[in-house]
Structures are given as structure tokens and as C-alpha cells.
Amino acid sequence: MEEELSPEFSINSSFDRNRHIRFLDMMSNLLPSEYQPQEINHLTLAYFTLSSLDILGAFDRVDKEAVARWVLSFQVHPKHQDELSNGEFYGFLGSRSSQFPADINENLRRNSSHLASTYCALAILKIIGHDLSLIDSGSIVRSMRNLQQHDGSYMPIHIGAEADLRFVYCAAAISYMLDDWSGVDKEKAKEYILNCQSYDGGFGLCPGLESHGGATYCALASLRLMGFIEDDLLSKGTSVINIPMLLEWIVQRQTVGGGFQGRLNKPADTCYGFWVGGVLKILGGTKFIDKESLRDSLLTCQSQVSYDQIVHHPGEMKAG
């Protein structure tokens, strides 16, 4: 039996651009209290908000110079060039709460630069048209070498953390945006990515893990950015990855309801409209998407309580 939607959700909903813009405008000025646990990801939330305004053609309301100053204030700079070989990563912090003033205690570890925050910071600067040659890109790229592991994967932060495809993608995207690949051993990264392709054709976050839509996007996007694969892979005769198996796995991620799931036997989730859709775009396989059903599925996840926002599943009251 299909789940009955609440009055705030309707399968016949149309996309109300102006209401979404009002919601994003609110988010760009003051985050609701529910987002307090996400304070450490402040830059990431800003990236989602600003990129959405850009997609909706509403960037005229954004003070680009103020955004640039705010984003650049999160970058951590080494005191001396010699510090670039001390094992730390000098990128961008995710939040003010992860930064200690220098005069508190010299023994405190003040540098908590994060690979994902650095990716989001650079993406925001690209969106607003900031000249990336004006930032200290050399410190970012040179110190990013410290995060690549022996198997080719990347940790997000130099004090130790999980290493998987998410951060390989971040490193690849950072290098691509800065047009400097000296912080990436491409061959080792490629080997790691290929080892993450599972028996069913999809990619797990690490070798041997279950295939996942988000991990598969990170794998293909990284290979594309590094130049190991081309666009429209389905038209190519050979590839470094198993294309037929991947295509079979990825097209099966569209569910009966039209939305995409991230893994087998999981419910559809709006976020996989991007992750799975992005994989099919790189493959040149968007013709295999039932676009009308996907659109209807996404619109049922559009809340119209006060501001329009897209949530993960129909019936949720706010985005996660």
C-alpha cells in the first residue's frame, strides 16, 4: 500500500521558484536553530545555499565581495614555508568553532583544516567569480600531499580520520579548480578507485564495501577530473572500469516510484537525484532515466509549509 501524503505534500505540486528562493535567502543570512549541530560544517551549508541560489538564477541578491571575504577568512596559512613539510594540511576550516585564537595557548592544535571544507570554499569562490590565482593555492596543494595514503586514498584532515572515495574526489576537485595536480599522485589514486569497484559494477567507499550511489559518483567524477576517462563513456570502446556492469547496476537504482536509491533495498532519497543522475550523465546514459517519474518523485518531497524546501523523503518537515 502506498504511503498517504500529508496535506503539505502533493504529487501534483509544481516547482515554486520564488518560494525556494525565499527559503535560501533566509538560510544565507541566518541559519535556523535546528542547524546548530551542523555548525562545524558551516562552509558546506553555505556552499549548498549559494550554489542553489546560483542554479535558480537568484544570485543578484548575493553580496559577492562580502561572501569572498567571509570564505577567505576560513583559510589557514602556515607561518613559514617550512611548515608545509610538517605533516599538516593548510586548507580551509569548516567553521569558526574549529578555530582557536593564536594567543590562547600555543600548545593547542589550531589547524583543523578539512579537505571537504576546502572543496566547498573553492567551489563557492568559483561560483561568485573570485580569481583563485589571488589565494594562497600553493600552501593548499603542497600540504595536501600529506593527506594521501599509501594505497592512494585521502584522509580529510591531518590529525587522522577515515580515508575513502569522498576525499579522493575532494582532492581531485580541489586540484582541478586550482589547475595544479602536484598534490595528487594520480596513478595511486586511480588504483585505489579501481579497487573500490564491486562485483556488481558499482563502487563502495572503500575496497570491499557495498556499492553506493554517492561513492560511485565520487569514483567516476574523480577519474574524469584526473583525465583517466572521457565524457559519454557508453560510446567508447574500452575504459579503465567495467562499464557494462556499472551501467546495469546504476540504472537499477531508479525505483518504482521514480526516485533514485543509493543502495539495493533502500528507499528512494532526493539526494541521489544528484549522485546517481551525475553518474549517468558522465556515462552518457541519461536516456535511461525515466525523467517524468523522477520529476514527480522529487516534487512530492517539496514541503510547502512556510518556505519551499526539498527534503529527503515525502512527509519530512525539514531538510536534513
Short mmCIF file of C-alpha atoms in Angstrom, two decimals:
data_model
loop_
_atom_site.label_atom_id
_atom_site.label_comp_id
_atom_site.label_asym_id
_atom_site.label_seq_id
_atom_site.Cartn_x
_atom_site.Cartn_y
_atom_site.Cartn_z
CA MET A 1 0.00 0.00 0.00
CA GLU A 2 1.37 3.43 -0.92
CA GLU A 3 2.01 5.84 1.93
CA GLU A 4 -0.58 8.63 2.06
CA LEU A 5 0.99 12.06 1.77
CA SER A 6 0.21 14.80 4.29
CA PRO A 7 -1.60 17.94 3.07
CA GLU A 8 1.73 19.77 2.88
CA PHE A 9 2.87 17.42 0.11
CA SER A 10 1.23 16.73 -3.21
CA ILE A 11 2.22 14.61 -6.17
CA ASN A 12 0.74 17.33 -8.39
CA SER A 13 2.92 20.05 -6.88
CA SER A 14 4.65 22.44 -9.23
CA PHE A 15 8.07 23.86 -8.55
CA ASP A 16 7.59 27.27 -6.94
CA ARG A 17 10.89 29.01 -7.69
CA ASN A 18 10.15 32.15 -5.69
CA ARG A 19 9.33 30.25 -2.50
CA HIS A 20 12.56 28.26 -2.79
CA ILE A 21 14.49 31.48 -3.27
CA ARG A 22 12.94 32.96 -0.13
CA PHE A 23 13.96 29.87 1.83
CA LEU A 24 17.54 30.00 0.50
CA ASP A 25 17.72 33.74 1.12
CA MET A 26 16.77 33.10 4.74
CA MET A 27 19.38 30.33 5.01
CA SER A 28 22.11 32.56 3.57
CA ASN A 29 21.51 35.20 6.24
CA LEU A 30 20.65 33.25 9.39
CA LEU A 31 20.59 29.50 9.91
CA PRO A 32 17.63 28.18 11.94
CA SER A 33 18.38 26.82 15.40
CA GLU A 34 17.85 23.25 14.16
CA TYR A 35 21.15 23.56 12.29
CA GLN A 36 23.23 24.20 15.42
CA PRO A 37 24.63 20.63 15.39
CA GLN A 38 25.94 21.38 11.88
CA GLU A 39 27.98 24.41 12.97
CA ILE A 40 31.21 22.55 12.22
CA ASN A 41 30.01 22.28 8.60
CA HIS A 42 29.18 25.97 8.21
CA LEU A 43 31.12 26.33 4.94
CA THR A 44 29.43 23.27 3.49
CA LEU A 45 25.97 24.63 4.31
CA ALA A 46 26.96 27.93 2.70
CA TYR A 47 28.04 26.07 -0.44
CA PHE A 48 24.70 24.27 -0.71
CA THR A 49 22.79 27.51 -0.19
CA LEU A 50 24.80 29.68 -2.57
CA SER A 51 25.03 27.08 -5.32
CA SER A 52 21.26 26.62 -5.13
CA LEU A 53 20.69 30.37 -5.49
CA ASP A 54 23.04 30.32 -8.47
CA ILE A 55 21.15 27.45 -10.12
CA LEU A 56 17.86 29.29 -9.59
CA GLY A 57 19.24 32.43 -11.21
CA ALA A 58 18.88 34.44 -7.99
CA PHE A 59 22.49 35.38 -7.37
CA ASP A 60 21.78 39.08 -7.82
CA ARG A 61 20.77 39.23 -4.14
CA VAL A 62 24.19 37.95 -3.01
CA ASP A 63 26.93 40.36 -1.94
CA LYS A 64 29.78 38.59 -3.71
CA GLU A 65 32.55 40.68 -2.16
CA ALA A 66 31.22 40.02 1.34
CA VAL A 67 30.97 36.30 0.58
CA ALA A 68 34.55 36.24 -0.71
CA ARG A 69 35.87 37.98 2.42
CA TRP A 70 33.93 35.60 4.65
CA VAL A 71 35.13 32.47 2.85
CA LEU A 72 38.75 33.59 2.69
CA SER A 73 38.73 34.23 6.44
CA PHE A 74 38.49 30.46 6.94
CA GLN A 75 41.79 29.69 5.19
CA VAL A 76 44.66 28.58 7.42
CA HIS A 77 48.08 29.88 6.40
CA PRO A 78 51.43 28.47 7.52
CA LYS A 79 53.56 30.93 9.46
CA HIS A 80 56.57 29.88 7.44
CA GLN A 81 57.01 27.91 4.22
CA ASP A 82 58.96 25.30 6.20
CA GLU A 83 55.72 24.34 7.93
CA LEU A 84 54.38 22.88 4.68
CA SER A 85 56.52 19.80 5.34
CA ASN A 86 55.41 19.33 8.96
CA GLY A 87 52.66 16.87 8.03
CA GLU A 88 49.76 19.28 8.46
CA PHE A 89 47.21 20.35 5.85
CA TYR A 90 46.78 24.07 5.23
CA GLY A 91 43.37 24.47 3.67
CA PHE A 92 40.08 25.87 4.93
CA LEU A 93 38.34 25.38 8.25
CA GLY A 94 34.72 24.29 8.26
CA SER A 95 33.64 26.70 10.96
CA ARG A 96 34.70 29.37 13.41
CA SER A 97 34.12 26.88 16.21
CA SER A 98 37.08 24.81 14.99
CA GLN A 99 39.49 27.72 15.24
CA PHE A 100 41.44 28.72 18.36
CA PRO A 101 42.84 32.26 18.67
CA ALA A 102 46.62 32.18 18.50
CA ASP A 103 47.03 33.93 21.84
CA ILE A 104 45.14 31.33 23.91
CA ASN A 105 47.71 28.59 24.11
CA GLU A 106 50.50 27.81 21.69
CA ASN A 107 50.19 24.12 22.55
CA LEU A 108 46.63 23.90 21.26
CA ARG A 109 46.25 22.38 17.83
CA ARG A 110 44.69 25.29 15.98
CA ASN A 111 44.89 23.96 12.44
CA SER A 112 41.84 21.81 11.76
CA SER A 113 41.75 22.39 8.00
CA HIS A 114 39.47 19.90 6.31
CA LEU A 115 39.54 18.61 2.74
CA ALA A 116 35.75 18.81 2.29
CA SER A 117 35.64 22.35 3.70
CA THR A 118 38.43 23.34 1.32
CA TYR A 119 36.49 21.89 -1.61
CA CYS A 120 33.37 23.84 -0.58
CA ALA A 121 35.33 27.05 -0.06
CA LEU A 122 36.91 26.90 -3.51
CA ALA A 123 33.60 25.96 -5.12
CA ILE A 124 31.93 29.00 -3.53
CA LEU A 125 34.74 31.25 -4.75
CA LYS A 126 34.36 29.82 -8.26
CA ILE A 127 30.60 30.39 -8.19
CA ILE A 128 30.96 34.06 -7.24
CA GLY A 129 33.67 34.57 -9.88
CA HIS A 130 36.57 35.16 -7.49
CA ASP A 131 40.01 34.89 -9.09
CA LEU A 132 41.53 31.78 -7.48
CA SER A 133 45.01 32.87 -8.52
CA LEU A 134 44.76 35.51 -5.78
CA ILE A 135 44.58 32.96 -2.96
CA ASP A 136 47.43 31.01 -1.38
CA SER A 137 46.88 27.93 -3.53
CA GLY A 138 50.46 26.74 -3.20
CA SER A 139 50.06 26.04 0.51
CA ILE A 140 46.85 24.12 -0.13
CA VAL A 141 48.26 21.90 -2.84
CA ARG A 142 51.68 21.26 -1.33
CA SER A 143 50.28 20.35 2.08
CA MET A 144 47.51 18.23 0.54
CA ARG A 145 50.19 15.64 -0.24
CA ASN A 146 50.29 14.93 3.49
CA LEU A 147 46.74 13.57 3.32
CA GLN A 148 47.26 10.95 0.59
CA GLN A 149 47.74 7.46 1.99
CA HIS A 150 49.96 4.64 0.72
CA ASP A 151 47.00 2.96 -1.01
CA GLY A 152 46.13 6.16 -2.91
CA SER A 153 43.17 7.21 -0.74
CA TYR A 154 42.91 10.51 1.14
CA MET A 155 42.20 11.43 4.73
CA PRO A 156 40.20 14.64 5.17
CA ILE A 157 42.34 16.05 8.00
CA HIS A 158 45.95 15.58 9.05
CA ILE A 159 45.22 14.53 12.64
CA GLY A 160 43.75 11.25 11.40
CA ALA A 161 40.35 10.15 10.15
CA GLU A 162 38.69 7.73 7.78
CA ALA A 163 40.11 7.60 4.26
CA ASP A 164 37.78 6.82 1.36
CA LEU A 165 36.47 7.88 -2.06
CA ARG A 166 34.76 11.01 -0.74
CA PHE A 167 38.09 12.61 -0.03
CA VAL A 168 39.74 11.32 -3.20
CA TYR A 169 37.02 13.27 -5.00
CA CYS A 170 37.62 16.36 -2.86
CA ALA A 171 41.35 16.23 -3.62
CA ALA A 172 40.68 15.78 -7.34
CA ALA A 173 38.16 18.64 -7.43
CA ILE A 174 40.50 20.95 -5.49
CA SER A 175 43.36 20.17 -7.86
CA TYR A 176 41.12 20.70 -10.89
CA MET A 177 39.81 24.06 -9.66
CA LEU A 178 43.32 25.28 -8.81
CA ASP A 179 44.76 23.77 -12.01
CA ASP A 180 47.57 22.21 -10.00
CA TRP A 181 47.90 18.44 -9.59
CA SER A 182 51.17 18.44 -7.67
CA GLY A 183 49.32 17.43 -4.50
CA VAL A 184 47.94 14.22 -6.02
CA ASP A 185 49.66 11.03 -7.06
CA LYS A 186 47.18 10.34 -9.86
CA GLU A 187 48.26 6.78 -10.55
CA LYS A 188 47.94 5.74 -6.92
CA ALA A 189 44.58 7.48 -6.68
CA LYS A 190 43.38 5.71 -9.82
CA GLU A 191 44.48 2.33 -8.47
CA TYR A 192 42.56 2.96 -5.26
CA ILE A 193 39.43 3.97 -7.17
CA LEU A 194 39.55 0.87 -9.38
CA ASN A 195 39.93 -1.32 -6.30
CA CYS A 196 36.66 0.14 -5.00
CA GLN A 197 34.59 -1.22 -7.91
CA SER A 198 32.50 -4.07 -6.55
CA TYR A 199 31.46 -7.38 -8.12
CA ASP A 200 28.09 -5.88 -9.11
CA GLY A 201 29.61 -2.95 -11.02
CA GLY A 202 29.03 -0.15 -8.52
CA PHE A 203 31.65 1.42 -6.27
CA GLY A 204 31.93 1.26 -2.49
CA LEU A 205 33.54 3.97 -0.40
CA CYS A 206 36.47 1.62 0.26
CA PRO A 207 37.63 -1.61 -1.39
CA GLY A 208 35.32 -4.48 -0.45
CA LEU A 209 32.43 -2.31 0.75
CA GLU A 210 28.87 -2.34 -0.59
CA SER A 211 28.22 -0.41 -3.79
CA HIS A 212 26.77 3.03 -3.10
CA GLY A 213 25.39 5.76 -5.36
CA GLY A 214 27.36 8.55 -3.73
CA ALA A 215 30.60 6.57 -3.74
CA THR A 216 30.06 5.68 -7.40
CA TYR A 217 29.70 9.35 -8.30
CA CYS A 218 32.90 10.19 -6.39
CA ALA A 219 34.73 7.42 -8.24
CA LEU A 220 33.64 8.42 -11.74
CA ALA A 221 33.92 12.16 -11.17
CA SER A 222 37.46 11.72 -9.80
CA LEU A 223 38.53 9.62 -12.77
CA ARG A 224 37.02 12.20 -15.13
CA LEU A 225 38.70 15.15 -13.43
CA MET A 226 42.06 13.34 -13.47
CA GLY A 227 41.68 12.58 -17.17
CA PHE A 228 41.51 8.78 -16.93
CA ILE A 229 38.06 8.60 -18.52
CA GLU A 230 36.18 10.75 -21.02
CA ASP A 231 32.63 12.00 -21.23
CA ASP A 232 29.98 9.78 -22.83
CA LEU A 233 31.72 6.55 -21.81
CA LEU A 234 28.99 4.39 -23.33
CA SER A 235 30.15 5.39 -26.80
CA LYS A 236 33.77 4.42 -26.13
CA GLY A 237 35.15 1.00 -26.95
CA THR A 238 37.29 0.49 -23.85
CA SER A 239 37.70 2.00 -20.40
CA VAL A 240 39.71 1.53 -17.22
CA ILE A 241 36.47 0.50 -15.44
CA ASN A 242 33.86 -2.16 -16.16
CA ILE A 243 31.24 -0.04 -17.94
CA PRO A 244 28.61 -2.72 -18.76
CA MET A 245 28.39 -3.91 -15.15
CA LEU A 246 28.32 -0.35 -13.85
CA LEU A 247 25.54 0.65 -16.24
CA GLU A 248 23.42 -2.33 -15.24
CA TRP A 249 23.87 -1.52 -11.56
CA ILE A 250 23.25 2.21 -11.84
CA VAL A 251 20.07 2.06 -13.96
CA GLN A 252 18.55 -0.27 -11.37
CA ARG A 253 18.81 2.48 -8.77
CA GLN A 254 15.65 4.14 -10.12
CA THR A 255 12.78 2.82 -8.03
CA VAL A 256 9.18 2.08 -8.95
CA GLY A 257 8.18 5.47 -7.53
CA GLY A 258 10.58 7.26 -9.88
CA GLY A 259 13.20 8.38 -7.38
CA PHE A 260 16.74 7.09 -7.06
CA GLN A 261 18.01 4.94 -4.21
CA GLY A 262 21.62 4.87 -3.10
CA ARG A 263 21.84 1.16 -2.38
CA LEU A 264 19.93 -2.03 -3.05
CA ASN A 265 16.74 -2.46 -0.97
CA LYS A 266 16.82 1.12 0.30
CA PRO A 267 14.08 3.76 -0.15
CA ALA A 268 14.50 6.49 -2.72
CA ASP A 269 16.13 9.69 -1.46
CA THR A 270 16.20 13.05 -3.23
CA CYS A 271 19.97 13.41 -2.80
CA TYR A 272 20.55 10.53 -5.20
CA GLY A 273 18.91 12.55 -7.94
CA PHE A 274 22.30 14.25 -7.99
CA TRP A 275 24.65 11.37 -7.17
CA VAL A 276 23.07 8.72 -9.40
CA GLY A 277 21.99 11.25 -12.02
CA GLY A 278 25.56 12.55 -12.13
CA VAL A 279 26.92 9.07 -12.78
CA LEU A 280 24.52 8.58 -15.68
CA LYS A 281 25.49 12.00 -17.04
CA ILE A 282 29.19 11.09 -17.03
CA LEU A 283 28.40 7.75 -18.66
CA GLY A 284 26.28 9.42 -21.33
CA GLY A 285 23.33 7.36 -20.14
CA THR A 286 20.70 9.94 -19.15
CA LYS A 287 18.44 8.43 -21.82
CA PHE A 288 17.91 5.52 -19.43
CA ILE A 289 16.29 7.78 -16.81
CA ASP A 290 12.51 7.96 -16.62
CA LYS A 291 12.69 11.73 -16.26
CA GLU A 292 8.98 12.36 -15.81
CA SER A 293 8.74 9.85 -12.96
CA LEU A 294 11.89 11.27 -11.38
CA ARG A 295 10.47 14.79 -11.56
CA ASP A 296 7.20 13.70 -9.94
CA SER A 297 9.12 11.89 -7.20
CA LEU A 298 11.24 14.95 -6.43
CA LEU A 299 8.22 17.23 -6.30
CA THR A 300 6.49 15.02 -3.74
CA CYS A 301 9.46 15.81 -1.49
CA GLN A 302 8.81 19.54 -1.76
CA SER A 303 7.47 20.91 1.51
CA GLN A 304 5.11 23.87 1.27
CA VAL A 305 4.55 24.56 4.96
CA SER A 306 6.06 28.06 5.13
CA TYR A 307 9.01 28.07 2.77
CA ASP A 308 9.50 25.62 -0.05
CA GLN A 309 12.36 23.22 0.55
CA ILE A 310 13.30 19.82 -0.78
CA VAL A 311 13.50 17.11 1.88
CA HIS A 312 14.88 13.58 1.67
CA HIS A 313 11.55 11.74 1.75
CA PRO A 314 7.87 12.71 1.38
CA GLY A 315 6.38 13.78 4.70
CA GLU A 316 9.55 15.10 6.32
CA MET A 317 9.17 18.61 7.67
CA LYS A 318 12.68 19.91 7.06
CA ALA A 319 15.80 19.12 5.10
CA GLY A 320 18.41 17.02 6.90
#
